[in-house]
Coordinates of C-alpha atoms and ligand atoms in Angstrom, one line a residue:
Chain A
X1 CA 12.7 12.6 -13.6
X2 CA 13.6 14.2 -16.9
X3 CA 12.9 13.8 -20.3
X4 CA 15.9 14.7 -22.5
X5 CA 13.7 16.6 -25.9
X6 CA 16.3 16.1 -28.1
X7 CA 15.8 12.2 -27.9
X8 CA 11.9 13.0 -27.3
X9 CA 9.3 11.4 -30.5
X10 CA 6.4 13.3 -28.8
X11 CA 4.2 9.8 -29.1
X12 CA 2.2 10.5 -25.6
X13 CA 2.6 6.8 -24.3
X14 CA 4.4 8.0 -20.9
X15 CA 1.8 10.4 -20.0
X16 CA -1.0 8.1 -18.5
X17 CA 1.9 5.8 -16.6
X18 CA 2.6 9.6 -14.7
X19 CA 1.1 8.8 -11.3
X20 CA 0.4 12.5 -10.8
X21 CA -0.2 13.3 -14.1
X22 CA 3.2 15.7 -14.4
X23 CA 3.8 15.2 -18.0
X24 CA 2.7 17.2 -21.0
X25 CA 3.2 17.7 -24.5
X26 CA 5.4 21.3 -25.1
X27 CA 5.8 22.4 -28.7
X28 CA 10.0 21.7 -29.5
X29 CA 11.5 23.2 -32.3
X30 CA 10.1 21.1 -35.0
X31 CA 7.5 19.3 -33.6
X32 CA 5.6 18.3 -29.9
X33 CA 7.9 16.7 -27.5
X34 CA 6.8 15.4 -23.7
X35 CA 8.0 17.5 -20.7
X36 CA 7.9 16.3 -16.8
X37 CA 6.3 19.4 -14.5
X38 CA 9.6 19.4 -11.9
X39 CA 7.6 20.9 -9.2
X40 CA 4.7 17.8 -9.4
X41 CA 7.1 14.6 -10.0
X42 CA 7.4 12.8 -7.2
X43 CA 10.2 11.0 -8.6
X44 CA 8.2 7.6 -8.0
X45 CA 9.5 6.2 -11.2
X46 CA 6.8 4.6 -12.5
X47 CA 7.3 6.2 -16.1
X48 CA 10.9 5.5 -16.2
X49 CA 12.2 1.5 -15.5
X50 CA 8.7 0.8 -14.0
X51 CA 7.0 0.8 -17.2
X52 CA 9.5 0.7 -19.5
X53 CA 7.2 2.6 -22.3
X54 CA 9.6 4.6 -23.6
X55 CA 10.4 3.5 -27.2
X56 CA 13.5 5.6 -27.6
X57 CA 14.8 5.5 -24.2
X58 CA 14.4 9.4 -23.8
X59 CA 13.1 9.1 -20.0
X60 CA 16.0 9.2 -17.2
X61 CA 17.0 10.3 -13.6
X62 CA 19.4 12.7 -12.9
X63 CA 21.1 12.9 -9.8
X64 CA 18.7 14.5 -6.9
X65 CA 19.8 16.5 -4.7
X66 CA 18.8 17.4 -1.4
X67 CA 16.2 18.5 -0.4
X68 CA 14.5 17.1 -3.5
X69 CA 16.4 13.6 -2.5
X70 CA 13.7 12.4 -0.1
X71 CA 10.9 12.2 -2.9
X72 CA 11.8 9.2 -4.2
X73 CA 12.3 7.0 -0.7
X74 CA 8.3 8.5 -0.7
X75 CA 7.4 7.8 -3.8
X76 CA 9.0 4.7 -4.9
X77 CA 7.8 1.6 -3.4
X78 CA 11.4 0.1 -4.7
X79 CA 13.6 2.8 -3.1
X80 CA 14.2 2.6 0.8
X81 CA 14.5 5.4 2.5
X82 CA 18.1 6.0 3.8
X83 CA 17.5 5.7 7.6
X84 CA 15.9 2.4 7.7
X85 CA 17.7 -1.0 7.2
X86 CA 16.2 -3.7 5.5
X87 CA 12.9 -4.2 3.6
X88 CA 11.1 -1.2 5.2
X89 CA 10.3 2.3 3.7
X90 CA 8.0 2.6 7.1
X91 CA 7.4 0.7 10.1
X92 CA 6.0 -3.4 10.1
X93 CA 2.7 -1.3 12.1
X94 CA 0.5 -4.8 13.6
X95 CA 1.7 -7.2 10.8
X96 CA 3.6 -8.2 13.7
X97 CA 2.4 -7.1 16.8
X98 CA 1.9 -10.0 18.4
X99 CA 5.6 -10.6 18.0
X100 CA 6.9 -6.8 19.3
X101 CA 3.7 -6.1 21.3
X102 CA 3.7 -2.6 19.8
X103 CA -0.3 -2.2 20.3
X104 CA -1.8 -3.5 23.4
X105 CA -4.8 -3.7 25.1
X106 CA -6.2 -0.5 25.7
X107 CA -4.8 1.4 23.2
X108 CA -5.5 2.5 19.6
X109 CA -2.7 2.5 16.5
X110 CA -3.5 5.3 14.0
X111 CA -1.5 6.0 11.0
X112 CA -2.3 8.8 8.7
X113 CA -1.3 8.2 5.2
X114 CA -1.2 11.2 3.6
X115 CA -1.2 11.4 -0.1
X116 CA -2.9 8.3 -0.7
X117 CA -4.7 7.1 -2.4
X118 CA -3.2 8.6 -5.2
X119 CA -3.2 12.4 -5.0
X120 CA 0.2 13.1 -3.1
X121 CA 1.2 15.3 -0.7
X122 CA 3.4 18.0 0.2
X123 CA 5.5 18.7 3.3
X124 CA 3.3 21.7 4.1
X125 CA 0.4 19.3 4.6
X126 CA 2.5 16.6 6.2
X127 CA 3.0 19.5 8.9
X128 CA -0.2 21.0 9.5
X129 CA -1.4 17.2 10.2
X130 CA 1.7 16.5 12.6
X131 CA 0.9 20.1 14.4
X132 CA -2.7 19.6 14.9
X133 CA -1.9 16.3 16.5
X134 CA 1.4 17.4 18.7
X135 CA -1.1 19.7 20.3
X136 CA -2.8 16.7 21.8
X137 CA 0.8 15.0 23.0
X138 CA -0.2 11.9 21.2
X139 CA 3.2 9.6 20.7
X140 CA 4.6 9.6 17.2
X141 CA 5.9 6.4 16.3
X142 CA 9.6 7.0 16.1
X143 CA 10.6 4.5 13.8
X144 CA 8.9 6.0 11.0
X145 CA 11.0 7.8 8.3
X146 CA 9.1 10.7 8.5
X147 CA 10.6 11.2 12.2
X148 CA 14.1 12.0 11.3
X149 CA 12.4 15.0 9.1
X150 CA 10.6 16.4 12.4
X151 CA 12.8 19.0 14.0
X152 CA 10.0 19.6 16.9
X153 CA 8.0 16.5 18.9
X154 CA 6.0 18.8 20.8
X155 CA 5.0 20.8 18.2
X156 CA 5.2 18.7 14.7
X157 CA 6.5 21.2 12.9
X158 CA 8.9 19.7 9.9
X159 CA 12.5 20.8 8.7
X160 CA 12.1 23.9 6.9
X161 CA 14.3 23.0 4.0
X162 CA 11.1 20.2 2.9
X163 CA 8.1 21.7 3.2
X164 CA 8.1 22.6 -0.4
X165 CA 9.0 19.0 -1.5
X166 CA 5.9 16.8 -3.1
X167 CA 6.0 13.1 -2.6
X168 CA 3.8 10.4 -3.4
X169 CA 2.7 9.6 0.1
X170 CA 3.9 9.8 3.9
X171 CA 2.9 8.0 6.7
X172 CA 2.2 9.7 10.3
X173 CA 2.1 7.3 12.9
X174 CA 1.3 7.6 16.0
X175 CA -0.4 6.0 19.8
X176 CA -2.4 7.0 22.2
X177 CA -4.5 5.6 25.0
X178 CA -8.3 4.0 24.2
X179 CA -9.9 6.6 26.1
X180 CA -8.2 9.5 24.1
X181 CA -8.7 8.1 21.0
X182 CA -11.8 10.4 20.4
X183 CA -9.9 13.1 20.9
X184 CA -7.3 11.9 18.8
X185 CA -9.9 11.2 16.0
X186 CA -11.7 14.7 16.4
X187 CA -8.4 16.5 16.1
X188 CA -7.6 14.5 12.9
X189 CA -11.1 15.6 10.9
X190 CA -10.5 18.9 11.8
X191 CA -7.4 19.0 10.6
X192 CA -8.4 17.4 7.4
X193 CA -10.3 20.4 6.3
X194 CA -6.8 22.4 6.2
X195 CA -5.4 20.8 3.7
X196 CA -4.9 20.7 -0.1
X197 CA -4.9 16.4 -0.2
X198 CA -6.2 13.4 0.7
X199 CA -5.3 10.9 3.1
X200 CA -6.4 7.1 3.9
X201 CA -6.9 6.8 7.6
X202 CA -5.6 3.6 9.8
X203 CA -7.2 2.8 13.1
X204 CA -5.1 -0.2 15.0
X205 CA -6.7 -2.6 17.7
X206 CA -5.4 -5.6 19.8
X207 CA -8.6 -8.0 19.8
X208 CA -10.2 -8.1 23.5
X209 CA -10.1 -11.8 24.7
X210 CA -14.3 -11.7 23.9
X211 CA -13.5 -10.8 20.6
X212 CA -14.2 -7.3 20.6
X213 CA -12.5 -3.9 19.8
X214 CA -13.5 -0.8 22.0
X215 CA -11.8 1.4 19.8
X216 CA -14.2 1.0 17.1
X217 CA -17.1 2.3 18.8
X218 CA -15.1 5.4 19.7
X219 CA -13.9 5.8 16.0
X220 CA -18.2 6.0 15.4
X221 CA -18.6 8.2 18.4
X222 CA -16.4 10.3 16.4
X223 CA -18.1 10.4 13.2
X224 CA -15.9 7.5 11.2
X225 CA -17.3 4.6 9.6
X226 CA -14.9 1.9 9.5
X227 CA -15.1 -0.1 6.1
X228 CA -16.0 -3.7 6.4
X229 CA -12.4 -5.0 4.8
X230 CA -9.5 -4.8 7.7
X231 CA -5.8 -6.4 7.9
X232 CA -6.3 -9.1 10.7
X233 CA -2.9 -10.6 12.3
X234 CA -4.1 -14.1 12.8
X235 CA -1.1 -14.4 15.6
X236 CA 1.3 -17.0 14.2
X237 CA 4.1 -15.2 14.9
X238 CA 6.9 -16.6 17.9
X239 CA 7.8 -15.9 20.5
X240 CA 4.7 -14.2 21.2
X241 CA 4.8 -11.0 23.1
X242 CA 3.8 -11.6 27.2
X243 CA 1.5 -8.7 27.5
X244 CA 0.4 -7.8 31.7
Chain B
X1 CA 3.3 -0.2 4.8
X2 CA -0.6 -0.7 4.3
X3 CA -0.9 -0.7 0.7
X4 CA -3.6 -3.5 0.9
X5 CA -6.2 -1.6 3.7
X6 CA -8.1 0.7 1.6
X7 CA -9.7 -1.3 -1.5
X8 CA -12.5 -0.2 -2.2
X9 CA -15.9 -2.1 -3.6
X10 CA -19.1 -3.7 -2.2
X11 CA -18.7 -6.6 -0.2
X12 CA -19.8 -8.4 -2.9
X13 CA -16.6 -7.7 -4.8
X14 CA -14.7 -7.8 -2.0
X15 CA -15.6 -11.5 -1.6
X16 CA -13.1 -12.1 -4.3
X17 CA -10.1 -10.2 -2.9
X18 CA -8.2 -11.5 -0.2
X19 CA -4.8 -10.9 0.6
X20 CA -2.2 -13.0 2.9
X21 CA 0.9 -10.9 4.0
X22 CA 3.3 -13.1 6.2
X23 CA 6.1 -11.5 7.3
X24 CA 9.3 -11.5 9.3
X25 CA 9.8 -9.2 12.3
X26 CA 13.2 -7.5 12.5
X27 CA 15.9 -8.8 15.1
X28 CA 13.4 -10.7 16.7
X29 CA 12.6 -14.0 14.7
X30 CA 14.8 -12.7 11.4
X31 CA 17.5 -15.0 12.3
X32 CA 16.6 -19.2 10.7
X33 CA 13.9 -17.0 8.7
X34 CA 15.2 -17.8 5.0
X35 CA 15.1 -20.9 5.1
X36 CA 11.0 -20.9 6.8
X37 CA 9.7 -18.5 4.1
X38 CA 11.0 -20.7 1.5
X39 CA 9.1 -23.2 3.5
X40 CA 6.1 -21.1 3.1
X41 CA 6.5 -20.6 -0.6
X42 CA 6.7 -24.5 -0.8
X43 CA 3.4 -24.5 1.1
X44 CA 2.0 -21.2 -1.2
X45 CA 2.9 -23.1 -4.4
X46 CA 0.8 -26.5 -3.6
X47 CA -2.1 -23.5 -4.1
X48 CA -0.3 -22.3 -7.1
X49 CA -3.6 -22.9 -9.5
X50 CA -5.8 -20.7 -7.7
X51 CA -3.3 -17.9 -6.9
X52 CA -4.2 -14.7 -8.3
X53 CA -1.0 -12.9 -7.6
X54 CA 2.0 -13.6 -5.8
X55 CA 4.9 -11.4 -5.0
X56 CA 7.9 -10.9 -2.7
X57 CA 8.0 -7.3 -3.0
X58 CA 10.9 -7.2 -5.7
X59 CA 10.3 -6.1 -9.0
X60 CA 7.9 -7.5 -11.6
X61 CA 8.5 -6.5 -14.4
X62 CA 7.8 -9.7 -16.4
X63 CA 5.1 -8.4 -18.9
X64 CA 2.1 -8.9 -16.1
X65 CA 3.1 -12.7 -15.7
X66 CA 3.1 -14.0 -12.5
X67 CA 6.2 -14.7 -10.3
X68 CA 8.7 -17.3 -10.8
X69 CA 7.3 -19.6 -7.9
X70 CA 10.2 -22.3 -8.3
X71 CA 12.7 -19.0 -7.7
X72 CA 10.5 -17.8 -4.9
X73 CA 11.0 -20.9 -3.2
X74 CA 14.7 -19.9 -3.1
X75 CA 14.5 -16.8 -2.8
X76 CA 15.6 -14.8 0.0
X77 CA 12.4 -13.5 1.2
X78 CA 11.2 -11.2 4.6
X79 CA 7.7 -10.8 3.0
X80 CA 5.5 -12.8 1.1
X81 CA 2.3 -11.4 -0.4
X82 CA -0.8 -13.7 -2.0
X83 CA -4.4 -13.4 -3.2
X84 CA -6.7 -15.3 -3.4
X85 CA -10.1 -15.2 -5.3
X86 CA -11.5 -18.1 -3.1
X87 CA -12.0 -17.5 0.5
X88 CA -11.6 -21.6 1.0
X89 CA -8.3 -21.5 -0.8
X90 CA -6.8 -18.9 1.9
X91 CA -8.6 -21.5 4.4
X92 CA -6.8 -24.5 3.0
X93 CA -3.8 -22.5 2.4
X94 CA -3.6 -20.4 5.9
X95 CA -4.7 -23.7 8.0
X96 CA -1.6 -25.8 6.0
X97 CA 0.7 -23.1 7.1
X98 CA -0.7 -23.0 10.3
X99 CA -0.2 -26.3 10.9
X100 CA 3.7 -26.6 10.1
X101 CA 3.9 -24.1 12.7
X102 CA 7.0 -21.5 11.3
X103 CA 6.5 -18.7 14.0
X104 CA 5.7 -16.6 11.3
X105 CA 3.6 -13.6 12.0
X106 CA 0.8 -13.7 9.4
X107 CA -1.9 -11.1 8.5
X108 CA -5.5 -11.8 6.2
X109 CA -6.6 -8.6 4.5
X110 CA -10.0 -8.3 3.4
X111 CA -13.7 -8.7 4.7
X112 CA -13.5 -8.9 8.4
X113 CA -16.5 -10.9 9.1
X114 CA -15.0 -13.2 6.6
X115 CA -11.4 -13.3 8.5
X116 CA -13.0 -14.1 12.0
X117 CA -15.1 -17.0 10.3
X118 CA -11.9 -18.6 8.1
X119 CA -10.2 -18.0 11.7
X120 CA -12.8 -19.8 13.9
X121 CA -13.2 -22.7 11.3
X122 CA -9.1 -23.7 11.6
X123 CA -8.7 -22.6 15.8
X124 CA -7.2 -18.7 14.5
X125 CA -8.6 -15.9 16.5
X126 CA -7.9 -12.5 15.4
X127 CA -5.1 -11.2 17.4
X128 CA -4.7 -7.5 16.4
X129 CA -6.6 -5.6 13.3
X130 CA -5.8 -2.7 11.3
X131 CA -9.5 -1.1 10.3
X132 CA -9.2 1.3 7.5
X133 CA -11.7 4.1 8.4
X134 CA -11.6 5.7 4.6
X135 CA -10.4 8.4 2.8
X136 CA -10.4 12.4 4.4
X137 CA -9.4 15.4 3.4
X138 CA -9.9 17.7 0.0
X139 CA -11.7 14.4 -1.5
X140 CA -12.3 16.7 -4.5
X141 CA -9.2 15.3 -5.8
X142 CA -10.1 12.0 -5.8
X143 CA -11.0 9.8 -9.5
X144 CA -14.5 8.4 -9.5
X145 CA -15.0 5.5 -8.0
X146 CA -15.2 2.7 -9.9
X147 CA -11.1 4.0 -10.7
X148 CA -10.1 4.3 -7.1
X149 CA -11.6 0.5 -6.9
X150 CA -9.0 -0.6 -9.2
X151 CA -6.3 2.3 -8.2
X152 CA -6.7 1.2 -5.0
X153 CA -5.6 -2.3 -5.1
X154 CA -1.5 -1.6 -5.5
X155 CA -1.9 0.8 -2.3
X156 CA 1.4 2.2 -3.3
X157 CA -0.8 3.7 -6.3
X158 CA 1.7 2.8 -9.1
X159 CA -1.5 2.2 -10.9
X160 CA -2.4 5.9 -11.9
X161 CA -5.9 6.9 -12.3
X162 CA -4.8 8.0 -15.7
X163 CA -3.6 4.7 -16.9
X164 CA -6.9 3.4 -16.1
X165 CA -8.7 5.3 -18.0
X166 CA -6.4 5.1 -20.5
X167 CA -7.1 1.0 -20.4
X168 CA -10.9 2.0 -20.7
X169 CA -10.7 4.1 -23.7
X170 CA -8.3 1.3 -25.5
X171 CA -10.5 -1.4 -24.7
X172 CA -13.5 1.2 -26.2
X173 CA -11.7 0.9 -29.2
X174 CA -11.0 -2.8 -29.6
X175 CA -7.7 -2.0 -28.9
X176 CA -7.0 -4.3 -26.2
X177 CA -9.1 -6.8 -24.2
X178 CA -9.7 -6.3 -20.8
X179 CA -8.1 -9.6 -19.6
X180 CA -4.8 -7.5 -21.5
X181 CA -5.5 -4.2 -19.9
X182 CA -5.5 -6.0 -16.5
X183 CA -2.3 -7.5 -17.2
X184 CA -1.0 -4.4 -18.1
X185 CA -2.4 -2.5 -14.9
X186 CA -1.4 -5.7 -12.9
X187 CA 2.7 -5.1 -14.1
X188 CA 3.0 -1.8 -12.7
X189 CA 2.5 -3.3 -8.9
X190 CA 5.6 -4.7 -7.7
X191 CA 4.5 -6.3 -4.6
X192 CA 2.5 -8.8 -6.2
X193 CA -1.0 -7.6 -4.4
X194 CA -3.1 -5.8 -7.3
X195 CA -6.1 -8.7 -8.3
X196 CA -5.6 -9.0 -11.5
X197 CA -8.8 -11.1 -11.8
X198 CA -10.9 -8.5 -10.2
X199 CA -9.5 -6.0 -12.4
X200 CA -10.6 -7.4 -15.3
X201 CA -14.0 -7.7 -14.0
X202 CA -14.0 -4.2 -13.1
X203 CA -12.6 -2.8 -16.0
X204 CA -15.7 -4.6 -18.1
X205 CA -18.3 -3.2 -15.7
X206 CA -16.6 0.1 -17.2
X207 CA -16.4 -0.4 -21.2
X208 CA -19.4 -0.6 -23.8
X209 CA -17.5 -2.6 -26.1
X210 CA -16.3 -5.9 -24.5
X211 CA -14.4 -8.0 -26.7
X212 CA -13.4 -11.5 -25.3
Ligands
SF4_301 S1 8.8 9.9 -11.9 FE1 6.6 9.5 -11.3 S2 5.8 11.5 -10.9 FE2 7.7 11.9 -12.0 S3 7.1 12.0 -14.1 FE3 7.6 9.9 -13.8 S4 5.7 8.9 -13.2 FE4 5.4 11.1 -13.0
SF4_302 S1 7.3 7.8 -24.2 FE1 9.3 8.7 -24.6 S2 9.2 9.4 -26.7 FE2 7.1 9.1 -26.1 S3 6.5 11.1 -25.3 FE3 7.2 10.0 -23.5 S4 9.4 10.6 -23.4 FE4 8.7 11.2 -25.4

C-alpha cells in the first residue's frame, strides 16, 4: 500500500486503522504528510477500502509484484489466495470433518497460526516452525496455501525468494498420530522460543464415543493449558464420513 | 480459517459470545447447497432480534450496521457466521436448524462445557472439537489484555490494537460513546463475527469517562 504525499493532508486518521502499525507522519516539503513502512505492510488493506478513512482519497495499491504478491492472499481476509478455488484462503480444518473424515479417532489436528493474533509474521519464522516440525515427519496438510510455498517436505524449508516477505498471518497445518502428539507438541514450544512472533496454537480432536478426548491430556502432559472456549462440530453435516 | 478460536476473557464474559459457523464442504455436499443456506438464513432471521452479528463473509462495509438479512436470504452463500449473546437463543436457533435437517455441517464456538450442555439438551453430541491451547512464542509483542480481548474477536485481526486504543482515548474525551466506538471496531470485520455487544462492554470496563 502507498500513500501518494502530494495528495497527503497529514491529518493522522489512517494511522491507528494500520494493523501493524506501518504508518507514520514524515515532514514533506511544506508541512507533515503520512508514509506506509514498505518493509512492515502486509498489504492487508485495512487502511485503504476497508476503512475508507481517507478524506482525500490519498491511500491506493499499486500493482505487487512477486514475491511481494503473496502478502495480501495472507493478509487480507477478502483476497484468496491464487491456488485455492472458492471461499478458502486455507483449508475448512474440522468445520467439516464429519463430512471429509479429515481427523479420526486416534489422531490429533494441529494448526499453527503464525502471526496471530495480531503481530504478523515473516517467512523466516514461517520456516523455522515448518523445519522444527519436518524433523519429526509429522504430515503437513497439503491443501493449505502455504504448501505450494514449501520447496522441501522432509525438511520445511520455504522458497527462498519469500523468506523476507511479512504477512499478516500463515497457517501450518499438520497430523500426526495420538500417541505422537506429545512429541509433536514438545517440538512446537521449543520452537517457539526461536522466533521473533507470536502464534495462536490449534489442537483438533474427533470426540471418543464416551465423550472424551485423549489428546487433551497429552496437550497437559506437554505443558499446554487448553482454554475453556473451543469450536465444536455438532455433526449435521451429510453424508457422514464411515470411519473403521 | 479459525478466526473465532482464540477470544479471550473470563468465562464469565465468554458466557455472552457464542458463535455458529455452518458451512458447506467442497465437492462433496456443495451441489443443491444455495438454495439450503438460504434455507438457513430463513431459519437465522426468525432469531433476527437477538442476533448480535451476522455475516456471510463478504464485505461490510455498511457504517457498522448489521447485514441485509432479506439479501442474505438470497444470497449465494458457502458460509454463514452468527452470534449470539444468549446461550438459549443458539439453543432455539441450532435445535430449529437441526430439525429441518439440511446436511449442513455446523460448528458452536465458545465455552465448551456450554456446547456439550446446548448439545445434550436438543440430542447433539460433539462430533469433533478444535481446542485453542493459547498464544506462544515472543509474547512480548502482544497488547495488554483487556485489547487482545477485543482484538481478538475478528481473528483475522482487522481490528488493530491501535484502533482500540485509539477508541479508548476518543471515548476519554467525550468524543464518541462506546456503543459508537464499537460500531466502529465492529465495521472493520467482514465476516460478521466480532461481538459488537461485548465490545461495548469491554471498551467501558476500559474508559473513566462513560458517556451514555
Ligand atoms: S495495507 Fe495494512 S499493513 Fe499496509 S499500511 Fe495499510 S493497514 Fe497497514
Ligand atoms: S488519512 Fe489520508 S490524508 Fe490523512 S494522513 Fe492518512 S493518507 Fe494522509
Amino acid at each position: 500500500m502507498l500513500i501518494d504525499k502530494e495528495t497527503c493532508i497529514g491529518c493522522e486518521d489512517c494511522h491507528p486503522y494500520c494493523t501493524v502499525g506501518a504508518i507514520s507522519s514524515v515532514e514533506w516539503e511544506s508541512g507533515n504528510v503520512s508514509e506506509i513502512d514498505q518493509a512492515e505492510c502486509v498489504e492487508c488493506g485495512a487502511c485503504f477500502k476497508r476503512s475508507g478513512v481517507c478524506p482525500v482519497d490519498a491511500i491506493y495499491m499499486p500493482k505487487l509484484e512477486w514475491p511481494r504478491s503473496l502478502r495480501e492472499p495472507f493478509s487480507n481476509p477478502d483476497v484468496k489466495h491464487p491456488s485455492t478455488t472458492g471461499q478458502g484462503r486455507g483449508t475448512e480444518e474440522m468445520k467439516t470433518n464429519e463430512v471429509t473424515g479429515r481427523y479420526t479417532y486416534g489422531m490429533a489436528g494441529v494448526a499453527i497460526e503464525m502471526g496471530r493474533p495480531g503481530v504478523g509474521t515473516s517467512f523466516h519464522d514461517i520456516q523455522t516452525v515448518c523445519m522444527g516440525l519436518a524433523k519429526l515427519g509429522v504430515e503437513f496438510e497439503p491443501n493449505n496455501p502455504l504448501m505450494e510455498l514449501m520447496v522441501d517436505k522432509t525438511t520445511g524449508k520455504i522458497n527462498p525468494e519469500v523468506l523476507n516477505e511479512k504477512v499478516l498471518s500463515a497457517i501450518i497445518e499438520f497430523k500426526i498420530s495420538s500417541d505422537r502428539l506429545k512429541e509433536a507438541l514438545i517440538a512446537v514450544r521449543e520452537v517457539s522460543t526461536q522466533i521473533d512472533t507470536v502464534f495462536s496454537l490449534d489442537l483438533i480432536s474427533r470426540v471418543d464415543s464416551d465423550g472424551t478426548m485423549p489428546n487433551l491430556a497429552i496437550a497437559e502432559e506437554a505443558g499446554f493449558t487448553p482454554r475453556p472456549n473451543t469450536k465444536t462440530n455438532v455433526g449435521l453435516g451429510r453424508p457422514l464420513f464411515k470411519e473403521a | 480459517m479459525t478466526h473465532t478460536l482464540h477470544r479471550r476473557g473470563k468465562t464469565e464474559d465468554l458466557q455472552e459470545d457464542f458463535v455458529l459457523l455452518i458451512r458447506i464442504s467442497r465437492g462433496i455436499n456443495q451441489e443443491g447447497s444455495e438454495e439450503k443456506m438460504q434455507q438457513i438464513w430463513e431459519v437465522i432471521s426468525h432469531y433476527e432480534k437477538d442476533l448480535v452479528n451476522f455475516g456471510n463473509h463478504n464485505p461490510n462495509w455498511g457504517d457498522g450496521e448489521l447485514y441485509d438479512m432479506e439479501a442474505l436470504k438470497k444470497a449465494s452463500s458457502r458460509i454463514i457466521h452468527v452470534v449470539f449473546k444468549d446461550r438459549d437463543k443458539l439453543k432455539a436457533c441450532l435445535k430449529e436448524i437441526k430439525e429441518r435437517d439440511f446436511g449442513i455441517s455446523v460448528v458452536v464456538s465458545g465455552l465448551y462445557e456450554e456446547t456439550k450442555k446446548i448439545c445434550s439438551e436438543i440430542g447433539l453430541a460433539p462430533h469433533t472439537v478444535n481446542n485453542s491451547l493459547g498464544i506462544h512464542g515472543n509474547v512480548d509483542r502482544l497488547p495488554g489484555e483487556d485489547v487482545l480481548e477485543i482484538h481478538t474477536m475478528c481473528g483475522h485481526a482487522m481490528v488493530s490494537s491501535n484502533l482500540i486504543q485509539h477508541m479508548v482515548n476518543k471515548i476519554d474525551e467525550g468524543g464518541i460513546t462506546c456503543k459508537g466506538a464499537a460500531k466502529k471496531l465492529t465495521r472493520m470485520c467482514d465476516c460478521g463475527i466480532f461481538n459488537t455487544y461485548r465490545a461495548e462492554k469491554l471498551l467501558s470496563r476500559m474508559t473513566s469517562n462513560k458517556p451514555s
